[in-house]
Coordinates of C-alpha atoms in Angstrom, one line a residue:
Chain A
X239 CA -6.1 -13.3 -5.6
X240 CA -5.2 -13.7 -1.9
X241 CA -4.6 -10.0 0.2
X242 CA -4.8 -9.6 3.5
X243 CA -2.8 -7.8 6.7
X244 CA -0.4 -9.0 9.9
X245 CA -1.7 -6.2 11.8
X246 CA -0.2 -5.0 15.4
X247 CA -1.9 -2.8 17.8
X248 CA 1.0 -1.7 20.5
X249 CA -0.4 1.0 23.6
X250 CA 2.3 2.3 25.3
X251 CA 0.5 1.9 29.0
X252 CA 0.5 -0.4 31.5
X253 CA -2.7 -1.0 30.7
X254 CA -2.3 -2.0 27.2
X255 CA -4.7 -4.8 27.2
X256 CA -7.5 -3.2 27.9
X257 CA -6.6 -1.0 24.9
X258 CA -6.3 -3.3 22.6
X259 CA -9.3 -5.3 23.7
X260 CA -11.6 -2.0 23.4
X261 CA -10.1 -1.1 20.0
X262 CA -10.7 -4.3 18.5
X263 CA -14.8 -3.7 18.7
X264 CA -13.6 -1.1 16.3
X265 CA -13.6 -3.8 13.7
X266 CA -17.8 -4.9 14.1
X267 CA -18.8 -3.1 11.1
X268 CA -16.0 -5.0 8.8
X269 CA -16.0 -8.7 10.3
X270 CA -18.9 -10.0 7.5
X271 CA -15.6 -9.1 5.0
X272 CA -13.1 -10.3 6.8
X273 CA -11.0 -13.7 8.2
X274 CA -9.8 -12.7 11.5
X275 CA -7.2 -14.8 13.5
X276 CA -5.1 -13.7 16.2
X277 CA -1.6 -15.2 17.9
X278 CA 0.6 -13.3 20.1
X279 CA 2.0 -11.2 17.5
X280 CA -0.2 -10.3 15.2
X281 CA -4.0 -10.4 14.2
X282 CA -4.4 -11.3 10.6
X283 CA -7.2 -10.0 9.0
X284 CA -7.9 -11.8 5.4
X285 CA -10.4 -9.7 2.8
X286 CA -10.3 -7.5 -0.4
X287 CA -7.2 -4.7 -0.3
X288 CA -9.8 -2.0 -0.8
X289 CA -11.5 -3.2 3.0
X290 CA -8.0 -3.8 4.8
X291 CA -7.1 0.1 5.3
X292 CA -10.8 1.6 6.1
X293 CA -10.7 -1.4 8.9
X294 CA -7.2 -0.9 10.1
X295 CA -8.2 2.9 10.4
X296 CA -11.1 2.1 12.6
X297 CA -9.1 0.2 14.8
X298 CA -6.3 2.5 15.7
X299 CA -8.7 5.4 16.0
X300 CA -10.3 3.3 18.1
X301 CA -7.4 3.0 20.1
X302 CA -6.5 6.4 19.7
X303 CA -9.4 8.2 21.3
X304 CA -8.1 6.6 24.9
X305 CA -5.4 9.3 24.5
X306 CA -2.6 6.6 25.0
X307 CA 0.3 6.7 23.1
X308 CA -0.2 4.1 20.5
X309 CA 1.4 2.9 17.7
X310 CA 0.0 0.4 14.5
X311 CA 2.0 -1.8 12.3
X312 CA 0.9 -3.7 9.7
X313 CA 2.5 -5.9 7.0
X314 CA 0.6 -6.0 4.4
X315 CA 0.1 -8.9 0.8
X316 CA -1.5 -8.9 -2.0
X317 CA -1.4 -11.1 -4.6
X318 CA 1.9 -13.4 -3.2
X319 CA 2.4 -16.5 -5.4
X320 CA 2.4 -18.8 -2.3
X321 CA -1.1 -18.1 -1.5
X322 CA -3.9 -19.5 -2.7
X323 CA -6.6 -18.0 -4.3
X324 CA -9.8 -17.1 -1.8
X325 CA -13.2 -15.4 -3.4
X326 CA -13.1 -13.4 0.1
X327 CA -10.3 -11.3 -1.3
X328 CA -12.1 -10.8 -4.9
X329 CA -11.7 -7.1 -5.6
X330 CA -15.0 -4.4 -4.3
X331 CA -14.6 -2.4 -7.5
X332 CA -14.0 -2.7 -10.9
X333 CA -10.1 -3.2 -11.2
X334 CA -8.4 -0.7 -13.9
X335 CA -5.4 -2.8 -14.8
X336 CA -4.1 -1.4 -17.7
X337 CA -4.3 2.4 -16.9
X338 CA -0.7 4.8 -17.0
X339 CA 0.7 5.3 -14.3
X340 CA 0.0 9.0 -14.2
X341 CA -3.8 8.1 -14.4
X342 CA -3.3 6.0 -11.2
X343 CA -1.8 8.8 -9.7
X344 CA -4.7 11.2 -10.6
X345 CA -7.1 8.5 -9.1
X346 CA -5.6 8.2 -6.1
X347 CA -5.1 11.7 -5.8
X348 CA -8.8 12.0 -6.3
X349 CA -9.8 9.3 -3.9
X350 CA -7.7 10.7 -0.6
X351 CA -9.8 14.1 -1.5
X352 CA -13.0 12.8 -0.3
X353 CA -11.5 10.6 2.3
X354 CA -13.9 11.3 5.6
X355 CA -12.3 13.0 8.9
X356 CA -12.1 11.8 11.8
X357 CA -10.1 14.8 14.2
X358 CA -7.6 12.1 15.1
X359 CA -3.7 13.3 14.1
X360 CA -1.5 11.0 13.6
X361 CA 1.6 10.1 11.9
X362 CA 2.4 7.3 9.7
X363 CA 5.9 6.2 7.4
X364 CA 5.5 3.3 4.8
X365 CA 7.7 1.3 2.6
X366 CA 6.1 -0.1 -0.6
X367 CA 7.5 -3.1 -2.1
X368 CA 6.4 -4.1 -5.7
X369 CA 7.9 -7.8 -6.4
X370 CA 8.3 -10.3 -9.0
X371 CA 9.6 -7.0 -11.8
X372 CA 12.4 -5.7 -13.2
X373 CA 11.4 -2.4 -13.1
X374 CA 10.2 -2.2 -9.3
X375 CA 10.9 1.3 -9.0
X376 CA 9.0 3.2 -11.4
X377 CA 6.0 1.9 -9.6
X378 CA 7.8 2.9 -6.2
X379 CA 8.6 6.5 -7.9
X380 CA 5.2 6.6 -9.1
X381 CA 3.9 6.1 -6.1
X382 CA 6.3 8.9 -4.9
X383 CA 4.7 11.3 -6.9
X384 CA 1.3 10.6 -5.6
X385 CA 2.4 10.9 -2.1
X386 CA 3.8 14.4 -2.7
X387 CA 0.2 15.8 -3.9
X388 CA -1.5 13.8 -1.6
X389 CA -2.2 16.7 1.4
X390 CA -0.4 14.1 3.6
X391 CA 2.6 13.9 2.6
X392 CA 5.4 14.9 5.6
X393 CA 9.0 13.6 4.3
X394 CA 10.8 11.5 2.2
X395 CA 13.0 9.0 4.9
X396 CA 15.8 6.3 4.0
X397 CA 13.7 3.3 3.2
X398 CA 10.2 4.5 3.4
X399 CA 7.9 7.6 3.3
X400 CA 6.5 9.5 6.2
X401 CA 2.7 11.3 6.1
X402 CA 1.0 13.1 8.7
X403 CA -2.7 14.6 9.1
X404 CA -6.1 13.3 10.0
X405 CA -6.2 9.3 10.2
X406 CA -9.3 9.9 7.4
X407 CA -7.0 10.9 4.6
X408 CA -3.9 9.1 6.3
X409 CA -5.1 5.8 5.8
X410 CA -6.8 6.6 2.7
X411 CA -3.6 7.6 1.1
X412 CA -2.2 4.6 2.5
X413 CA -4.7 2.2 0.9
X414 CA -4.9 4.1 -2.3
X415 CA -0.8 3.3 -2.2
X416 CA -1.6 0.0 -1.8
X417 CA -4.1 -0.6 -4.5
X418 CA -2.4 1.6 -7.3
X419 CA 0.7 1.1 -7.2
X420 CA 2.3 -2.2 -8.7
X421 CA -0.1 -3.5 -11.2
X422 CA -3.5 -5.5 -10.4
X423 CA -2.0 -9.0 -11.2
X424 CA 1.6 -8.1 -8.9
X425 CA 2.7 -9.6 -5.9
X426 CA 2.7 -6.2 -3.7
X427 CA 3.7 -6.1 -0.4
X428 CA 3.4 -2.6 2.2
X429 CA 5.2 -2.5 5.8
X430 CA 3.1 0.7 7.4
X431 CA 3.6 2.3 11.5
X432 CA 0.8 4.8 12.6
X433 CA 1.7 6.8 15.5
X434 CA -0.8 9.1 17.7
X435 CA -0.2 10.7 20.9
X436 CA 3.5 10.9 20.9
X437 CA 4.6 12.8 23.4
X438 CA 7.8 13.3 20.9
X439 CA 5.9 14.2 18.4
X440 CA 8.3 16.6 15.7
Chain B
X289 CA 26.2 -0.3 -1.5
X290 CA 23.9 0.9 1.0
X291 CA 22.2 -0.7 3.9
X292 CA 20.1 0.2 6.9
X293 CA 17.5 -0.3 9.3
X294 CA 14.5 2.1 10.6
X295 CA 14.0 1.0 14.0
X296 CA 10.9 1.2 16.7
X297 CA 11.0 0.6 20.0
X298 CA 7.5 -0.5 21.9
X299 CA 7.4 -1.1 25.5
X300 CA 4.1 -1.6 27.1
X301 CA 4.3 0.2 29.7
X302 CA 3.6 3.8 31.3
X303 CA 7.3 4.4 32.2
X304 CA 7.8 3.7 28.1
X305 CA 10.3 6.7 27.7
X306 CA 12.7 5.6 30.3
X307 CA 12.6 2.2 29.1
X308 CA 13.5 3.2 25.6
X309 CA 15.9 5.5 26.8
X310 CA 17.8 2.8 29.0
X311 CA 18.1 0.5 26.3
X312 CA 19.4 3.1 24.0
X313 CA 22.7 2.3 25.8
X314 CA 23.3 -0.9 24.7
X315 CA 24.1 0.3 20.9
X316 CA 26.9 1.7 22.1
X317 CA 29.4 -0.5 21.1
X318 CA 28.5 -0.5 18.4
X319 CA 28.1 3.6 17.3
X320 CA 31.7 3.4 15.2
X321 CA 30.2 1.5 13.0
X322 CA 27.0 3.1 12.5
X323 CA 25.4 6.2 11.9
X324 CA 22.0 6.5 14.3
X325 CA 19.2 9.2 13.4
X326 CA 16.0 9.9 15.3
X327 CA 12.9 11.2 14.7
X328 CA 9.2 10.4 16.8
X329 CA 8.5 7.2 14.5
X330 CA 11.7 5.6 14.6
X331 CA 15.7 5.7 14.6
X332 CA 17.3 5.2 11.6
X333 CA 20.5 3.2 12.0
X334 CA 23.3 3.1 8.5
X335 CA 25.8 0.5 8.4
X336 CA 26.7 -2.6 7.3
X337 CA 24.7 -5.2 6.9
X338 CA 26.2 -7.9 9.2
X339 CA 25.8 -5.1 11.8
X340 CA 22.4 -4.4 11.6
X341 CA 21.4 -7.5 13.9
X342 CA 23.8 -7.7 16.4
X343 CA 22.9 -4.1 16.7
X344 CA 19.1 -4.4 16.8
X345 CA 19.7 -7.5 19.1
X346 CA 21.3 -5.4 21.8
X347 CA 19.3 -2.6 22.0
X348 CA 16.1 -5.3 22.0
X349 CA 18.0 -7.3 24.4
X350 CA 18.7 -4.5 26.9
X351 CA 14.9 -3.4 26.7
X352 CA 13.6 -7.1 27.4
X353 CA 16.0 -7.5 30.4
X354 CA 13.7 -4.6 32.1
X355 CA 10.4 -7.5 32.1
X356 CA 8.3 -5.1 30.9
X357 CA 6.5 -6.6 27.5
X358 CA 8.3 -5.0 24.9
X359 CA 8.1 -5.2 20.8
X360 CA 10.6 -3.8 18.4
X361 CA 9.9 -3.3 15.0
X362 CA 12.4 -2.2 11.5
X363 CA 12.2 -2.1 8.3
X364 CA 15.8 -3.3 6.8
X365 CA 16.9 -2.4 3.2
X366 CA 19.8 -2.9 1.9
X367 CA 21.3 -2.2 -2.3
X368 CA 17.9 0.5 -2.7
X369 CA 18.9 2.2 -6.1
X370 CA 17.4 5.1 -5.1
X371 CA 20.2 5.2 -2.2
X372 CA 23.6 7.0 -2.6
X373 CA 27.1 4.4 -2.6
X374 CA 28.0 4.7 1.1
X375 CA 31.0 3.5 2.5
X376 CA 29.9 3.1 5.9
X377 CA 28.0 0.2 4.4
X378 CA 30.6 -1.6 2.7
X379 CA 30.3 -5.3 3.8
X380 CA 32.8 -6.0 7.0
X381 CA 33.1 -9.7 5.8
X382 CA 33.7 -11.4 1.5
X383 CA 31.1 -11.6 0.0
X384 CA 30.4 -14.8 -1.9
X385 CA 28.5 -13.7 -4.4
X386 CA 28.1 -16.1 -6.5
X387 CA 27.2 -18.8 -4.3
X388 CA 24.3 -21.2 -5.3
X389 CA 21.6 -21.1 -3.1
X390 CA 21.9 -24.7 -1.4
X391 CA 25.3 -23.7 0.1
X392 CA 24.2 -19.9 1.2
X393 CA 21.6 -22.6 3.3
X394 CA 24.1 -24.3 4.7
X395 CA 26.7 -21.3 5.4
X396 CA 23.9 -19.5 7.3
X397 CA 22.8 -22.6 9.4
X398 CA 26.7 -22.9 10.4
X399 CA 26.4 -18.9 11.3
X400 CA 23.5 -19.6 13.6
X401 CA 25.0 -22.8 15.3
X402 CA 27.2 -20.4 16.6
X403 CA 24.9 -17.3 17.9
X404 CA 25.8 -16.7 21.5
X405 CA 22.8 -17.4 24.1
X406 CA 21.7 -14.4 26.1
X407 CA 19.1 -16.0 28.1
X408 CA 16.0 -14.0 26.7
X409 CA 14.0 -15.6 25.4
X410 CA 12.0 -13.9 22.1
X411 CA 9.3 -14.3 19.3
X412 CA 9.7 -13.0 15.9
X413 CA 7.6 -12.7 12.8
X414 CA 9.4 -11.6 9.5
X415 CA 9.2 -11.1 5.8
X416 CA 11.9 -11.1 3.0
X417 CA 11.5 -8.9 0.2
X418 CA 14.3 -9.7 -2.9
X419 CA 13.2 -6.9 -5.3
X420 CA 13.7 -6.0 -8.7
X421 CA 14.2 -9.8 -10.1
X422 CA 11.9 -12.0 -11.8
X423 CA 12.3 -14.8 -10.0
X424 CA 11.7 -13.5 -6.1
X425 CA 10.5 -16.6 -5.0
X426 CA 13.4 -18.5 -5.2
X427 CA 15.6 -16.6 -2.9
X428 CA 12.5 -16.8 -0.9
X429 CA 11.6 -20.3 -0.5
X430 CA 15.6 -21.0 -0.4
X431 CA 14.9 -18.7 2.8
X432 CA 12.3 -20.7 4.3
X433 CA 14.2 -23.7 3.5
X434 CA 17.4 -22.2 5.8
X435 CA 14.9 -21.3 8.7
X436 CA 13.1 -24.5 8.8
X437 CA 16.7 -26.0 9.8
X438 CA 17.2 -23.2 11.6
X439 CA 16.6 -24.2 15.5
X440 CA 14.0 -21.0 15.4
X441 CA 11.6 -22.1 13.6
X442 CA 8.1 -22.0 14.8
X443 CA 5.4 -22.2 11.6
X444 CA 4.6 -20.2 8.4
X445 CA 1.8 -17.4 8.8
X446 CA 0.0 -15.6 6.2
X447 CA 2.8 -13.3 4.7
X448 CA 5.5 -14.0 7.3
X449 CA 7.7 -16.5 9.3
X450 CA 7.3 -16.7 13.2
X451 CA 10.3 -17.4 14.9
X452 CA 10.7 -18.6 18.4
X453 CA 14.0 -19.0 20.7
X454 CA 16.7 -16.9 22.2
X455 CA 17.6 -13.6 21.4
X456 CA 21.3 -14.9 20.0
X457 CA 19.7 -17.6 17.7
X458 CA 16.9 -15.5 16.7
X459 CA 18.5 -12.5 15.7
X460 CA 21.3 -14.5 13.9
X461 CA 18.5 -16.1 12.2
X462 CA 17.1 -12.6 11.2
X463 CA 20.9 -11.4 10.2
X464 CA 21.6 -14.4 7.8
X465 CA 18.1 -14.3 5.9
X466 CA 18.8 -10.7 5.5
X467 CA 22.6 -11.4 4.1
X468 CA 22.4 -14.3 2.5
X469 CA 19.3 -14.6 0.5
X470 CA 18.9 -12.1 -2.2
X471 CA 22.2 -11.9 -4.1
X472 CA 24.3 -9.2 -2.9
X473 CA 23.7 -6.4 -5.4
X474 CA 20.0 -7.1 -5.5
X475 CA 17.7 -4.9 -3.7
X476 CA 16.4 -6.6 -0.2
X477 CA 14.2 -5.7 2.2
X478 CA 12.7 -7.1 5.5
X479 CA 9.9 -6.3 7.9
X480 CA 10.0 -7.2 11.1
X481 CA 8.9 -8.0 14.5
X482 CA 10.5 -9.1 17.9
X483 CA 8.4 -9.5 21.1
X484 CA 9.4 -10.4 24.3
X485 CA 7.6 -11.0 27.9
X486 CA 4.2 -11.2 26.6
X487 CA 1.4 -12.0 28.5
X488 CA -0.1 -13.8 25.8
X489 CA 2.9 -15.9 24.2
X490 CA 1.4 -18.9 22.7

């Protein structure tokens, strides 16, 4: 198993270094569970799927409380053929391969429920891409449903799904996407933008 | 047939909304051929797929040209079946269809020898998704095979391919993974990233 996030942090200030440097302390409490590398595109962080959302939370909340307009992006792997296999990424919890998809749904449905809060709006839109299958999109419909009972769910766009509320249950319904959605043993791959402080905000 | 893009716009900078609005400009040649939609995460643009680029390359192009460090950011799809036939989309160009992979390599090379140079110079990181087949990592690593000879080639991350060169070269680069790899009435998505005028380009 190999999982992990190209993960972009863009402030839209002139003084969007100093931004980005603050946010990144953000991630402290997760480093001792993750591989971090940065380049000038991206940071990669390398770790189990249920630690990449909680710590890509952090980061843009982090960056979020300067009241900047900021936006995240993050493409997100698990599970890719190419890549080799790395204890780091070993799953937290016990993995529940072989359960229905309408019991996935009700888990995940139960997990963004107790997701904390953080009083930090913002809006997100995914796209979910379950590989390697024939039948790719009744994960992505399943999926679907989940979204629409999730508390966050805002509208359905052409080539992804848009949420809004708290960053708490955003990302939480995010990473519950990510981790229930195309089976255990699937290549899965998630393309996510967070937005807060948008002075367009609709 | 239909195919898209939902594009983001990041300059770093305070004056951001004048910056994005400026650049704006520069798609309108091409607003025929498309059909543009906005919202506060990102502007959907529907058309054909050899469009797509040349469009997302001007309007990137024309927000570079300002100096200030600025990203862009789409998610591409084109063939979703949960997408209505539109005939806005219908390919401008044949299609060869039935091509073997080797010679969609060497078709898209000869596409790229030709880019025109715009003398902006651009980093990209991006991922191909061929969904709904068994075998995805074929088209794939036929991909990387095409941008390895590609001229724009900088290295393989985690997830991704970086990119590095002109704006005409890159985005042709971007255009022909996107067209060519993945038969034509799969389901294919891409994720990416362009930067340009960063302080940090390494």
């Amino acid at each position: 198993m190999f999982s992990g996030a190209q993960v972009s942090l863009y402030p839209m200030s002139d003084g969007f270094v100093g931004v980005i440097l603050s946010a990144i302390d953000a991630l402290d409490p997760w480093r001792d569970m993750l591989r971090i590398e940065t380049d000038d595109l991206s940071t990669l962080i390398i770790g189990p799927s249920e630690v990449l959302f909680p710590a890509m939370r952090d980061l843009f909340v982090g960056a979020a409380r300067t009241g900047v307009h900021v936006t995240l992006h993050a493409t997100v792997s698990r599970g890719c053929p190419g890549e080799p296999d790395e204890p780091l990424c070993h799953p937290v919890a016990e993995v529940l391969d072989d359960l229905a998809l309408a019991a996935r749904v009700a888990l995940a449905r139960e997990a963004v429920a107790s997701a904390p809060i953080f009083d930090q709006t913002v809006a997100a839109q995914f796209s979910l891409y379950p590989l390697g299958r024939d039948q790719h999109m009744d994960e992505i419909y399943g999926c679907i449903e989940f979204l629409k009972s999730s508390g966050c769910f805002e509208r359905s766009k052409n080539f992804c799904t848009k949420l809004r509320g708290d960053a708490g249950p955003v990302f939480g319904t995010l990473g519950q996407a990510f981790t229930h959605f195309g089976v255990h043993s699937a290549h899965v791959a998630l393309d996510v933008t967070v937005s807060a402080n948008s002075p367009t905000a609709n």
